[in-house]
Structure formats: structure tokens, C-alpha cells
Amino acid sequence: TKYVAERPQRGYVIIAHKGAKATFPLQSCMFLQGDTIQAVHNIVIAEEGSEIHLIAGCASSMDTKVGAHYGVNEIYVGKNAKVTSTMIHTWGEEVEVFPRTCTVVEEGGTFLSNYVCMKPTKMVQMYPTAYLKGEGAVARFSGVVVAGTGSYVDTGSRAVLQAPNTSAELVTRAITNGGTIISRGAVVAECPKTKGHIECRGLILKDGVMHAIPEIEGHVVDVELSHEAAVGKIARDEIEYLMARGLSEEEATATIIRGFLDIKIEGLPPALQKQIDAAIDSADNEGY
């Protein structure tokens, strides 16, 4: 954040005025050209009763050998507003990525955050946080991450419940194909009558590191917090079951992996779901 603040401001500002509802997703692209450092500061404001869907594609050019992306994102979800934010990373193998995102959700607001990283990247470090400040506010984070050999992916999300009847759900699917994945999740309940759940599931397809760190923290009575985490491998009997129905071993494995990564996100517009499905299909075709 300091690096971005000390440099000329680049990025976008999106404002959904009171009662406005976007019919189609708003699309943006962060593109890294050449061996350089990209620094951006983005601001999203959804005023009372508005609804917007954002999809951000982040990529680097084929001639980019090394580089870095520093991104600061501020998101404000007003009373009874809804923001759906989907980020798809397709950076180069030697690019380091450091997004920093903070969201404030007011009374009755809904924030849905979806993250997809299927391509080999040298390093990704991100830990977006949502502060649910208004009664009845809701936040849901969904992540799909694949790390190949040489990749270091430290991702997660955090929700702070600061008003009655607020709730948060954090769901992650992760696969290491020789890389390192640190999957973090935290729900902090600072107010009664709040609920939070964390779910992290990982597969190890090739020797690598899968480190799940779920945290639930309650400060008052009358809160409901839970978490579950699992790391494992593809069961041999599942592969044999599909092979008995005519699939090759490679096809059976790919089918199981795709089903594992396939998160259907409640409330996600069909156009955004298609983008996520396309990213997963692309990863399948490249041998993940």
C-alpha cells in the first residue's frame, strides 16, 4: 500500500448510484507489459439499493520475463446494495502479485468475492478483508487456486462481523501440482447474533506444500462460528469407478479434478459463472 500511495494514481473508480442495477458485468483488465512494476489503486462504491457485478482479468504479456503487480482495492457496499467481484489471474510464471483489498458492507448489504488462479505464477500474496458494519450484512468469499512447480501462492480472506445478524462464508478449493499453497481464512465475531463458516479443501497431485490455516475468533456471547479443512489425494477407487465406465485413467483423473474445482456460486450472474468455468476448462486442457 505504501508503494502504491507514493506513486502517481492509476486504476479505476466505479460508482453505482442509488438504486442503479447493472444488467451486464462491468469488465476491467490489468495488463502487465514488459519487465516492470505495475501499481494501481481501484475504488468501487455501490450506493444504497444498487447492484453491480465486476469481473477483473489480470494478465501479463508473453514477452514479460519478470515483473510485479501491486494493487490496492477499496470497495464500499452501501445499505441494501450488492457487489459481486470476480478476479481471474493469468500472470506469467515469473510475475509476483500483491493485491490488497478492503471492503466495508453496510446494513443489508451483500458482498460476493470470487477468485480464480489457475496458471503458474511465481508468487501471489493476498488477504482481502471485509468489515460487516451494518445489521444483516453478508459476505461470501470463494477461491479456486492451482499452484504448479515453482509457484508460491499465499491467499485467503478475512471477515469481521461488527453488527447483529451479519454472516460470512469463506470457501476455498486448492490443488498443488508441485507448488506451495498457503490457504488462510479468518472470521472474527465482534457482535452478538452473528454467524461465520470457513471451508478449505486441498488436493496434492505432486509433491508440494498445502498449508491450511482456518481461524475463528469470537469476542462476545451468542455467536456461531465453525470451520473445516481437509487435505488429501484423489481416491483410487474413484478413478477405477470412472475407468470401469469407459474413461482412461487420465480422463478419469481430469474429471475428478474438475468436479473438485467446480464451485457453483450462489447469486453469480451466468456470464461470470461461464468465465470461471472457462478458466477451469482451460486448466484441464493444459494438464492440471
PDB file of C-alpha atoms in Angstrom:
ATOM      1  CA  THR A   1       0.000   0.000   0.000  1.00  0.00           C
ATOM      2  CA  LYS A   2       2.871   2.391   0.730  1.00  0.00           C
ATOM      3  CA  TYR A   3       4.452   1.701  -2.659  1.00  0.00           C
ATOM      4  CA  VAL A   4       1.174   2.453  -4.451  1.00  0.00           C
ATOM      5  CA  ALA A   5       0.442   5.562  -2.367  1.00  0.00           C
ATOM      6  CA  GLU A   6       3.821   7.106  -3.179  1.00  0.00           C
ATOM      7  CA  ARG A   7       3.326   6.846  -6.934  1.00  0.00           C
ATOM      8  CA  PRO A   8       1.033   8.530  -9.474  1.00  0.00           C
ATOM      9  CA  GLN A   9      -2.502   7.251  -9.083  1.00  0.00           C
ATOM     10  CA  ARG A  10      -3.553   4.728 -11.709  1.00  0.00           C
ATOM     11  CA  GLY A  11      -6.554   2.461 -11.705  1.00  0.00           C
ATOM     12  CA  TYR A  12     -10.310   2.928 -11.909  1.00  0.00           C
ATOM     13  CA  VAL A  13     -13.203   4.423  -9.958  1.00  0.00           C
ATOM     14  CA  ILE A  14     -16.622   2.789 -10.323  1.00  0.00           C
ATOM     15  CA  ILE A  15     -19.716   4.319  -8.719  1.00  0.00           C
ATOM     16  CA  ALA A  16     -23.167   2.726  -8.807  1.00  0.00           C
ATOM     17  CA  HIS A  17     -25.610   5.456  -7.856  1.00  0.00           C
ATOM     18  CA  LYS A  18     -28.557   4.923  -5.520  1.00  0.00           C
ATOM     19  CA  GLY A  19     -30.964   2.313  -6.870  1.00  0.00           C
ATOM     20  CA  ALA A  20     -28.965   1.606 -10.033  1.00  0.00           C
ATOM     21  CA  LYS A  21     -28.740  -2.039 -11.093  1.00  0.00           C
ATOM     22  CA  ALA A  22     -26.258  -3.081 -13.771  1.00  0.00           C
ATOM     23  CA  THR A  23     -27.686  -5.536 -16.301  1.00  0.00           C
ATOM     24  CA  PHE A  24     -24.314  -6.815 -17.504  1.00  0.00           C
ATOM     25  CA  PRO A  25     -20.993  -7.298 -15.687  1.00  0.00           C
ATOM     26  CA  LEU A  26     -18.538  -4.408 -15.694  1.00  0.00           C
ATOM     27  CA  GLN A  27     -15.209  -5.684 -17.013  1.00  0.00           C
ATOM     28  CA  SER A  28     -11.697  -4.438 -16.362  1.00  0.00           C
ATOM     29  CA  CYS A  29      -8.250  -5.709 -17.292  1.00  0.00           C
ATOM     30  CA  MET A  30      -4.936  -5.219 -15.514  1.00  0.00           C
ATOM     31  CA  PHE A  31      -2.249  -5.954 -18.120  1.00  0.00           C
ATOM     32  CA  LEU A  32       1.469  -6.039 -17.365  1.00  0.00           C
ATOM     33  CA  GLN A  33       3.568  -5.139 -20.412  1.00  0.00           C
ATOM     34  CA  GLY A  34       7.302  -5.822 -20.223  1.00  0.00           C
ATOM     35  CA  ASP A  35       9.615  -6.282 -17.252  1.00  0.00           C
ATOM     36  CA  THR A  36       8.219  -3.656 -14.917  1.00  0.00           C
ATOM     37  CA  ILE A  37       6.213  -2.997 -11.755  1.00  0.00           C
ATOM     38  CA  GLN A  38       2.548  -2.143 -12.082  1.00  0.00           C
ATOM     39  CA  ALA A  39       0.933  -0.132  -9.272  1.00  0.00           C
ATOM     40  CA  VAL A  40      -2.821   0.566  -9.285  1.00  0.00           C
ATOM     41  CA  HIS A  41      -5.413   1.932  -6.862  1.00  0.00           C
ATOM     42  CA  ASN A  42      -9.035   0.991  -7.579  1.00  0.00           C
ATOM     43  CA  ILE A  43     -12.164   2.295  -5.845  1.00  0.00           C
ATOM     44  CA  VAL A  44     -15.675   0.815  -6.081  1.00  0.00           C
ATOM     45  CA  ILE A  45     -18.721   2.470  -4.489  1.00  0.00           C
ATOM     46  CA  ALA A  46     -22.182   0.895  -4.550  1.00  0.00           C
ATOM     47  CA  GLU A  47     -24.693   3.356  -3.140  1.00  0.00           C
ATOM     48  CA  GLU A  48     -27.918   2.400  -1.343  1.00  0.00           C
ATOM     49  CA  GLY A  49     -30.013  -0.201  -3.163  1.00  0.00           C
ATOM     50  CA  SER A  50     -27.652  -0.517  -6.119  1.00  0.00           C
ATOM     51  CA  GLU A  51     -26.303  -3.711  -7.642  1.00  0.00           C
ATOM     52  CA  ILE A  52     -23.177  -4.250  -9.731  1.00  0.00           C
ATOM     53  CA  HIS A  53     -21.162  -7.202 -10.976  1.00  0.00           C
ATOM     54  CA  LEU A  54     -17.440  -6.730 -11.564  1.00  0.00           C
ATOM     55  CA  ILE A  55     -15.079  -9.049 -13.387  1.00  0.00           C
ATOM     56  CA  ALA A  56     -11.360  -8.304 -13.468  1.00  0.00           C
ATOM     57  CA  GLY A  57      -8.944 -10.143 -15.711  1.00  0.00           C
ATOM     58  CA  CYS A  58      -5.288  -9.814 -14.709  1.00  0.00           C
ATOM     59  CA  ALA A  59      -2.553 -10.926 -17.099  1.00  0.00           C
ATOM     60  CA  SER A  60       0.938 -10.232 -18.441  1.00  0.00           C
ATOM     61  CA  SER A  61       2.285 -10.162 -21.998  1.00  0.00           C
ATOM     62  CA  MET A  62       4.197 -13.106 -23.433  1.00  0.00           C
ATOM     63  CA  ASP A  63       7.397 -11.045 -23.554  1.00  0.00           C
ATOM     64  CA  THR A  64       7.243 -10.278 -19.821  1.00  0.00           C
ATOM     65  CA  LYS A  65      10.034 -12.285 -18.204  1.00  0.00           C
ATOM     66  CA  VAL A  66       9.865 -10.818 -14.708  1.00  0.00           C
ATOM     67  CA  GLY A  67       7.568  -8.259 -13.142  1.00  0.00           C
ATOM     68  CA  ALA A  68       5.321  -7.356 -10.243  1.00  0.00           C
ATOM     69  CA  HIS A  69       1.788  -6.122  -9.658  1.00  0.00           C
ATOM     70  CA  TYR A  70       0.845  -4.057  -6.607  1.00  0.00           C
ATOM     71  CA  GLY A  71      -2.877  -3.414  -6.388  1.00  0.00           C
ATOM     72  CA  VAL A  72      -4.878  -1.556  -3.737  1.00  0.00           C
ATOM     73  CA  ASN A  73      -8.645  -2.021  -3.904  1.00  0.00           C
ATOM     74  CA  GLU A  74     -11.260  -0.211  -1.818  1.00  0.00           C
ATOM     75  CA  ILE A  75     -14.859  -1.405  -2.022  1.00  0.00           C
ATOM     76  CA  TYR A  76     -17.838   0.231  -0.319  1.00  0.00           C
ATOM     77  CA  VAL A  77     -21.192  -1.599  -0.267  1.00  0.00           C
ATOM     78  CA  GLY A  78     -23.997   0.705   0.830  1.00  0.00           C
ATOM     79  CA  LYS A  79     -27.294  -0.051   2.547  1.00  0.00           C
ATOM     80  CA  ASN A  80     -29.150  -2.913   0.809  1.00  0.00           C
ATOM     81  CA  ALA A  81     -26.644  -2.810  -2.054  1.00  0.00           C
ATOM     82  CA  LYS A  82     -24.961  -5.812  -3.660  1.00  0.00           C
ATOM     83  CA  VAL A  83     -21.497  -6.134  -5.165  1.00  0.00           C
ATOM     84  CA  THR A  84     -20.213  -9.267  -6.885  1.00  0.00           C
ATOM     85  CA  SER A  85     -16.487  -9.150  -7.621  1.00  0.00           C
ATOM     86  CA  THR A  86     -14.722 -11.845  -9.642  1.00  0.00           C
ATOM     87  CA  MET A  87     -10.962 -11.795 -10.196  1.00  0.00           C
ATOM     88  CA  ILE A  88      -9.237 -14.168 -12.622  1.00  0.00           C
ATOM     89  CA  HIS A  89      -5.418 -14.238 -12.544  1.00  0.00           C
ATOM     90  CA  THR A  90      -3.393 -15.397 -15.562  1.00  0.00           C
ATOM     91  CA  TRP A  91       0.004 -13.858 -14.823  1.00  0.00           C
ATOM     92  CA  GLY A  92       3.335 -15.049 -16.206  1.00  0.00           C
ATOM     93  CA  GLU A  93       5.475 -17.652 -14.474  1.00  0.00           C
ATOM     94  CA  GLU A  94       7.980 -15.093 -13.125  1.00  0.00           C
ATOM     95  CA  VAL A  95       5.500 -12.419 -12.030  1.00  0.00           C
ATOM     96  CA  GLU A  96       4.918 -11.538  -8.363  1.00  0.00           C
ATOM     97  CA  VAL A  97       1.445 -10.310  -7.415  1.00  0.00           C
ATOM     98  CA  PHE A  98       0.425  -8.424  -4.269  1.00  0.00           C
ATOM     99  CA  PRO A  99      -3.244  -7.319  -4.222  1.00  0.00           C
ATOM    100  CA  ARG A 100      -4.511  -5.533  -1.104  1.00  0.00           C
ATOM    101  CA  THR A 101      -8.303  -5.302  -0.785  1.00  0.00           C
ATOM    102  CA  CYS A 102     -10.568  -3.908   1.925  1.00  0.00           C
ATOM    103  CA  THR A 103     -14.375  -3.888   1.807  1.00  0.00           C
ATOM    104  CA  VAL A 104     -16.957  -2.186   4.019  1.00  0.00           C
ATOM    105  CA  VAL A 105     -20.510  -3.562   3.955  1.00  0.00           C
ATOM    106  CA  GLU A 106     -23.365  -1.522   5.422  1.00  0.00           C
ATOM    107  CA  GLU A 107     -26.842  -2.548   6.636  1.00  0.00           C
ATOM    108  CA  GLY A 108     -28.465  -5.227   4.484  1.00  0.00           C
ATOM    109  CA  GLY A 109     -25.588  -5.149   2.010  1.00  0.00           C
ATOM    110  CA  THR A 110     -24.166  -8.194   0.243  1.00  0.00           C
ATOM    111  CA  PHE A 111     -20.590  -8.696  -0.942  1.00  0.00           C
ATOM    112  CA  LEU A 112     -19.626 -11.736  -3.037  1.00  0.00           C
ATOM    113  CA  SER A 113     -15.934 -12.146  -3.860  1.00  0.00           C
ATOM    114  CA  ASN A 114     -14.675 -14.826  -6.249  1.00  0.00           C
ATOM    115  CA  TYR A 115     -11.019 -15.527  -7.015  1.00  0.00           C
ATOM    116  CA  VAL A 116      -9.594 -17.863  -9.661  1.00  0.00           C
ATOM    117  CA  CYS A 117      -5.865 -18.551 -10.145  1.00  0.00           C
ATOM    118  CA  MET A 118      -5.184 -21.491 -12.454  1.00  0.00           C
ATOM    119  CA  LYS A 119      -1.910 -20.502 -14.166  1.00  0.00           C
ATOM    120  CA  PRO A 120       1.661 -20.878 -12.826  1.00  0.00           C
ATOM    121  CA  THR A 121       2.783 -17.665 -11.123  1.00  0.00           C
ATOM    122  CA  LYS A 122       5.967 -17.073  -9.153  1.00  0.00           C
ATOM    123  CA  MET A 123       4.197 -15.544  -6.149  1.00  0.00           C
ATOM    124  CA  VAL A 124       0.732 -14.411  -5.147  1.00  0.00           C
ATOM    125  CA  GLN A 125       0.145 -12.857  -1.739  1.00  0.00           C
ATOM    126  CA  MET A 126      -3.320 -11.574  -0.866  1.00  0.00           C
ATOM    127  CA  TYR A 127      -5.604 -11.495   2.161  1.00  0.00           C
ATOM    128  CA  PRO A 128      -8.742  -9.441   1.382  1.00  0.00           C
ATOM    129  CA  THR A 129     -10.780  -8.308   4.375  1.00  0.00           C
ATOM    130  CA  ALA A 130     -14.460  -7.415   4.648  1.00  0.00           C
ATOM    131  CA  TYR A 131     -15.856  -5.393   7.551  1.00  0.00           C
ATOM    132  CA  LEU A 132     -19.567  -6.040   8.038  1.00  0.00           C
ATOM    133  CA  LYS A 133     -20.617  -2.854   9.799  1.00  0.00           C
ATOM    134  CA  GLY A 134     -24.381  -2.806   9.217  1.00  0.00           C
ATOM    135  CA  GLU A 135     -27.071  -5.121  10.580  1.00  0.00           C
ATOM    136  CA  GLY A 136     -27.866  -8.004   8.254  1.00  0.00           C
ATOM    137  CA  ALA A 137     -24.770  -7.534   6.096  1.00  0.00           C
ATOM    138  CA  VAL A 138     -23.457 -10.623   4.287  1.00  0.00           C
ATOM    139  CA  ALA A 139     -20.062 -11.540   2.815  1.00  0.00           C
ATOM    140  CA  ARG A 140     -19.023 -14.636   0.884  1.00  0.00           C
ATOM    141  CA  PHE A 141     -15.522 -15.365  -0.401  1.00  0.00           C
ATOM    142  CA  SER A 142     -14.911 -18.196  -2.889  1.00  0.00           C
ATOM    143  CA  GLY A 143     -11.483 -19.181  -4.171  1.00  0.00           C
ATOM    144  CA  VAL A 144     -10.142 -21.669  -6.727  1.00  0.00           C
ATOM    145  CA  VAL A 145      -6.342 -21.982  -6.741  1.00  0.00           C
ATOM    146  CA  VAL A 146      -3.853 -24.207  -8.578  1.00  0.00           C
ATOM    147  CA  ALA A 147      -0.094 -23.973  -7.934  1.00  0.00           C
ATOM    148  CA  GLY A 148       2.415 -25.644 -10.236  1.00  0.00           C
ATOM    149  CA  THR A 149       6.108 -26.272  -9.608  1.00  0.00           C
ATOM    150  CA  GLY A 150       7.872 -23.059  -8.628  1.00  0.00           C
ATOM    151  CA  SER A 151       4.691 -21.227  -7.641  1.00  0.00           C
ATOM    152  CA  TYR A 152       4.162 -19.787  -4.166  1.00  0.00           C
ATOM    153  CA  VAL A 153       0.535 -18.862  -3.506  1.00  0.00           C
ATOM    154  CA  ASP A 154      -0.398 -17.315  -0.151  1.00  0.00           C
ATOM    155  CA  THR A 155      -4.075 -16.440  -0.360  1.00  0.00           C
ATOM    156  CA  GLY A 156      -7.149 -16.305   1.801  1.00  0.00           C
ATOM    157  CA  SER A 157      -9.791 -13.985   3.141  1.00  0.00           C
ATOM    158  CA  ARG A 158     -10.986 -12.448   6.376  1.00  0.00           C
ATOM    159  CA  ALA A 159     -14.381 -11.235   7.570  1.00  0.00           C
ATOM    160  CA  VAL A 160     -15.025  -9.104  10.647  1.00  0.00           C
ATOM    161  CA  LEU A 161     -18.611  -9.235  11.932  1.00  0.00           C
ATOM    162  CA  GLN A 162     -19.348  -5.924  13.634  1.00  0.00           C
ATOM    163  CA  ALA A 163     -23.163  -5.754  13.656  1.00  0.00           C
ATOM    164  CA  PRO A 164     -26.085  -8.034  14.643  1.00  0.00           C
ATOM    165  CA  ASN A 165     -27.320 -10.660  12.172  1.00  0.00           C
ATOM    166  CA  THR A 166     -24.241 -10.387   9.985  1.00  0.00           C
ATOM    167  CA  SER A 167     -22.807 -13.536   8.426  1.00  0.00           C
ATOM    168  CA  ALA A 168     -19.802 -14.643   6.399  1.00  0.00           C
ATOM    169  CA  GLU A 169     -18.770 -17.745   4.487  1.00  0.00           C
ATOM    170  CA  LEU A 170     -15.249 -18.437   3.203  1.00  0.00           C
ATOM    171  CA  VAL A 171     -14.822 -21.344   0.754  1.00  0.00           C
ATOM    172  CA  THR A 172     -11.568 -22.422  -0.936  1.00  0.00           C
ATOM    173  CA  ARG A 173     -10.597 -25.226  -3.312  1.00  0.00           C
ATOM    174  CA  ALA A 174      -6.857 -25.636  -3.832  1.00  0.00           C
ATOM    175  CA  ILE A 175      -4.616 -28.012  -5.784  1.00  0.00           C
ATOM    176  CA  THR A 176      -0.845 -28.216  -5.619  1.00  0.00           C
ATOM    177  CA  ASN A 177       0.888 -29.721  -8.612  1.00  0.00           C
ATOM    178  CA  GLY A 178       4.340 -29.220  -7.108  1.00  0.00           C
ATOM    179  CA  GLY A 179       3.956 -25.677  -5.797  1.00  0.00           C
ATOM    180  CA  THR A 180       3.312 -24.162  -2.386  1.00  0.00           C
ATOM    181  CA  ILE A 181      -0.163 -23.078  -1.296  1.00  0.00           C
ATOM    182  CA  ILE A 182      -0.952 -21.347   1.964  1.00  0.00           C
ATOM    183  CA  SER A 183      -4.709 -21.035   2.331  1.00  0.00           C
ATOM    184  CA  ARG A 184      -5.802 -18.655   5.069  1.00  0.00           C
ATOM    185  CA  GLY A 185      -9.271 -17.937   6.356  1.00  0.00           C
ATOM    186  CA  ALA A 186     -10.462 -15.959   9.353  1.00  0.00           C
ATOM    187  CA  VAL A 187     -13.829 -14.931  10.747  1.00  0.00           C
ATOM    188  CA  VAL A 188     -13.876 -12.532  13.694  1.00  0.00           C
ATOM    189  CA  ALA A 189     -17.164 -12.060  15.563  1.00  0.00           C
ATOM    190  CA  GLU A 190     -17.271  -8.792  17.498  1.00  0.00           C
ATOM    191  CA  CYS A 191     -21.053  -8.596  17.927  1.00  0.00           C
ATOM    192  CA  PRO A 192     -23.785 -10.994  19.179  1.00  0.00           C
ATOM    193  CA  LYS A 193     -26.145 -12.777  16.767  1.00  0.00           C
ATOM    194  CA  THR A 194     -23.505 -13.336  14.110  1.00  0.00           C
ATOM    195  CA  LYS A 195     -22.530 -16.399  12.072  1.00  0.00           C
ATOM    196  CA  GLY A 196     -19.424 -17.448  10.195  1.00  0.00           C
ATOM    197  CA  HIS A 197     -18.095 -20.562   8.459  1.00  0.00           C
ATOM    198  CA  ILE A 198     -14.778 -21.444   6.802  1.00  0.00           C
ATOM    199  CA  GLU A 199     -14.251 -24.354   4.419  1.00  0.00           C
ATOM    200  CA  CYS A 200     -10.912 -25.243   2.826  1.00  0.00           C
ATOM    201  CA  ARG A 201     -10.247 -28.382   0.809  1.00  0.00           C
ATOM    202  CA  GLY A 202      -6.977 -29.222  -0.882  1.00  0.00           C
ATOM    203  CA  LEU A 203      -5.572 -31.885  -3.194  1.00  0.00           C
ATOM    204  CA  ILE A 204      -1.895 -32.802  -3.537  1.00  0.00           C
ATOM    205  CA  LEU A 205      -1.280 -34.185  -7.033  1.00  0.00           C
ATOM    206  CA  LYS A 206       2.512 -33.854  -6.947  1.00  0.00           C
ATOM    207  CA  ASP A 207       4.921 -33.329  -4.050  1.00  0.00           C
ATOM    208  CA  GLY A 208       4.467 -29.761  -2.863  1.00  0.00           C
ATOM    209  CA  VAL A 209       3.103 -27.894   0.146  1.00  0.00           C
ATOM    210  CA  MET A 210      -0.530 -27.448   1.141  1.00  0.00           C
ATOM    211  CA  HIS A 211      -0.943 -25.436   4.349  1.00  0.00           C
ATOM    212  CA  ALA A 212      -4.467 -24.585   5.509  1.00  0.00           C
ATOM    213  CA  ILE A 213      -4.861 -22.001   8.281  1.00  0.00           C
ATOM    214  CA  PRO A 214      -8.506 -21.532   9.297  1.00  0.00           C
ATOM    215  CA  GLU A 215      -9.160 -19.177  12.222  1.00  0.00           C
ATOM    216  CA  ILE A 216     -12.376 -18.400  14.071  1.00  0.00           C
ATOM    217  CA  GLU A 217     -12.369 -15.748  16.771  1.00  0.00           C
ATOM    218  CA  GLY A 218     -15.311 -14.849  18.988  1.00  0.00           C
ATOM    219  CA  HIS A 219     -15.327 -11.876  21.361  1.00  0.00           C
ATOM    220  CA  VAL A 220     -18.897 -11.996  22.693  1.00  0.00           C
ATOM    221  CA  VAL A 221     -21.662 -14.463  23.570  1.00  0.00           C
ATOM    222  CA  ASP A 222     -24.325 -15.626  21.096  1.00  0.00           C
ATOM    223  CA  VAL A 223     -22.106 -16.206  18.057  1.00  0.00           C
ATOM    224  CA  GLU A 224     -21.927 -19.242  15.758  1.00  0.00           C
ATOM    225  CA  LEU A 225     -18.541 -19.882  14.167  1.00  0.00           C
ATOM    226  CA  SER A 226     -17.256 -23.054  12.521  1.00  0.00           C
ATOM    227  CA  HIS A 227     -14.510 -24.263  10.219  1.00  0.00           C
ATOM    228  CA  GLU A 228     -13.460 -27.369   8.350  1.00  0.00           C
ATOM    229  CA  ALA A 229     -10.267 -28.109   6.463  1.00  0.00           C
ATOM    230  CA  ALA A 230      -9.106 -31.189   4.589  1.00  0.00           C
ATOM    231  CA  VAL A 231      -6.007 -32.055   2.561  1.00  0.00           C
ATOM    232  CA  GLY A 232      -5.690 -35.303   0.657  1.00  0.00           C
ATOM    233  CA  LYS A 233      -5.325 -37.101  -2.653  1.00  0.00           C
ATOM    234  CA  ILE A 234      -7.626 -38.498  -5.316  1.00  0.00           C
ATOM    235  CA  ALA A 235      -9.065 -41.802  -4.121  1.00  0.00           C
ATOM    236  CA  ARG A 236      -8.025 -44.744  -6.284  1.00  0.00           C
ATOM    237  CA  ASP A 237     -11.494 -46.288  -6.132  1.00  0.00           C
ATOM    238  CA  GLU A 238     -12.985 -43.127  -7.651  1.00  0.00           C
ATOM    239  CA  ILE A 239     -10.587 -43.364 -10.602  1.00  0.00           C
ATOM    240  CA  GLU A 240     -11.324 -47.073 -11.077  1.00  0.00           C
ATOM    241  CA  TYR A 241     -15.064 -46.399 -10.929  1.00  0.00           C
ATOM    242  CA  LEU A 242     -14.838 -43.977 -13.856  1.00  0.00           C
ATOM    243  CA  MET A 243     -12.407 -46.216 -15.766  1.00  0.00           C
ATOM    244  CA  ALA A 244     -14.930 -49.058 -15.484  1.00  0.00           C
ATOM    245  CA  ARG A 245     -17.332 -46.800 -17.380  1.00  0.00           C
ATOM    246  CA  GLY A 246     -15.026 -46.311 -20.314  1.00  0.00           C
ATOM    247  CA  LEU A 247     -12.754 -43.416 -19.340  1.00  0.00           C
ATOM    248  CA  SER A 248      -8.983 -43.644 -19.497  1.00  0.00           C
ATOM    249  CA  GLU A 249      -7.043 -43.064 -16.286  1.00  0.00           C
ATOM    250  CA  GLU A 250      -6.076 -39.565 -17.455  1.00  0.00           C
ATOM    251  CA  GLU A 251      -9.678 -38.733 -18.357  1.00  0.00           C
ATOM    252  CA  ALA A 252     -10.934 -40.069 -15.038  1.00  0.00           C
ATOM    253  CA  THR A 253      -8.382 -38.021 -13.108  1.00  0.00           C
ATOM    254  CA  ALA A 254      -9.228 -34.865 -15.064  1.00  0.00           C
ATOM    255  CA  THR A 255     -12.945 -35.396 -14.447  1.00  0.00           C
ATOM    256  CA  ILE A 256     -12.425 -35.740 -10.697  1.00  0.00           C
ATOM    257  CA  ILE A 257     -10.195 -32.658 -10.558  1.00  0.00           C
ATOM    258  CA  ARG A 258     -12.698 -30.581 -12.484  1.00  0.00           C
ATOM    259  CA  GLY A 259     -15.503 -31.637 -10.173  1.00  0.00           C
ATOM    260  CA  PHE A 260     -13.343 -30.741  -7.181  1.00  0.00           C
ATOM    261  CA  LEU A 261     -12.614 -27.258  -8.511  1.00  0.00           C
ATOM    262  CA  ASP A 262     -16.123 -26.594  -9.784  1.00  0.00           C
ATOM    263  CA  ILE A 263     -17.674 -24.201  -7.273  1.00  0.00           C
ATOM    264  CA  LYS A 264     -21.156 -23.066  -8.235  1.00  0.00           C
ATOM    265  CA  ILE A 265     -21.532 -19.707  -6.608  1.00  0.00           C
ATOM    266  CA  GLU A 266     -24.951 -18.663  -5.383  1.00  0.00           C
ATOM    267  CA  GLY A 267     -26.146 -15.416  -6.882  1.00  0.00           C
ATOM    268  CA  LEU A 268     -23.394 -15.251  -9.502  1.00  0.00           C
ATOM    269  CA  PRO A 269     -24.603 -13.981 -12.902  1.00  0.00           C
ATOM    270  CA  PRO A 270     -24.454 -16.652 -15.644  1.00  0.00           C
ATOM    271  CA  ALA A 271     -21.902 -14.624 -17.614  1.00  0.00           C
ATOM    272  CA  LEU A 272     -19.485 -14.612 -14.668  1.00  0.00           C
ATOM    273  CA  GLN A 273     -20.032 -18.316 -13.967  1.00  0.00           C
ATOM    274  CA  LYS A 274     -19.152 -19.038 -17.602  1.00  0.00           C
ATOM    275  CA  GLN A 275     -15.884 -17.125 -17.180  1.00  0.00           C
ATOM    276  CA  ILE A 276     -14.950 -19.247 -14.159  1.00  0.00           C
ATOM    277  CA  ASP A 277     -15.944 -22.471 -15.925  1.00  0.00           C
ATOM    278  CA  ALA A 278     -13.831 -21.448 -18.930  1.00  0.00           C
ATOM    279  CA  ALA A 279     -10.792 -20.887 -16.690  1.00  0.00           C
ATOM    280  CA  ILE A 280     -11.220 -24.339 -15.150  1.00  0.00           C
ATOM    281  CA  ASP A 281     -11.655 -25.948 -18.585  1.00  0.00           C
ATOM    282  CA  SER A 282      -8.505 -24.194 -19.798  1.00  0.00           C
ATOM    283  CA  ALA A 283      -6.551 -25.561 -16.848  1.00  0.00           C
ATOM    284  CA  ASP A 284      -7.874 -29.053 -17.584  1.00  0.00           C
ATOM    285  CA  ASN A 285      -6.710 -28.795 -21.194  1.00  0.00           C
ATOM    286  CA  GLU A 286      -3.211 -27.824 -20.069  1.00  0.00           C
ATOM    287  CA  GLY A 287      -2.790 -30.845 -17.861  1.00  0.00           C
ATOM    288  CA  TYR A 288      -3.690 -29.561 -14.409  1.00  0.00           C
TER     289      TYR A 288
END
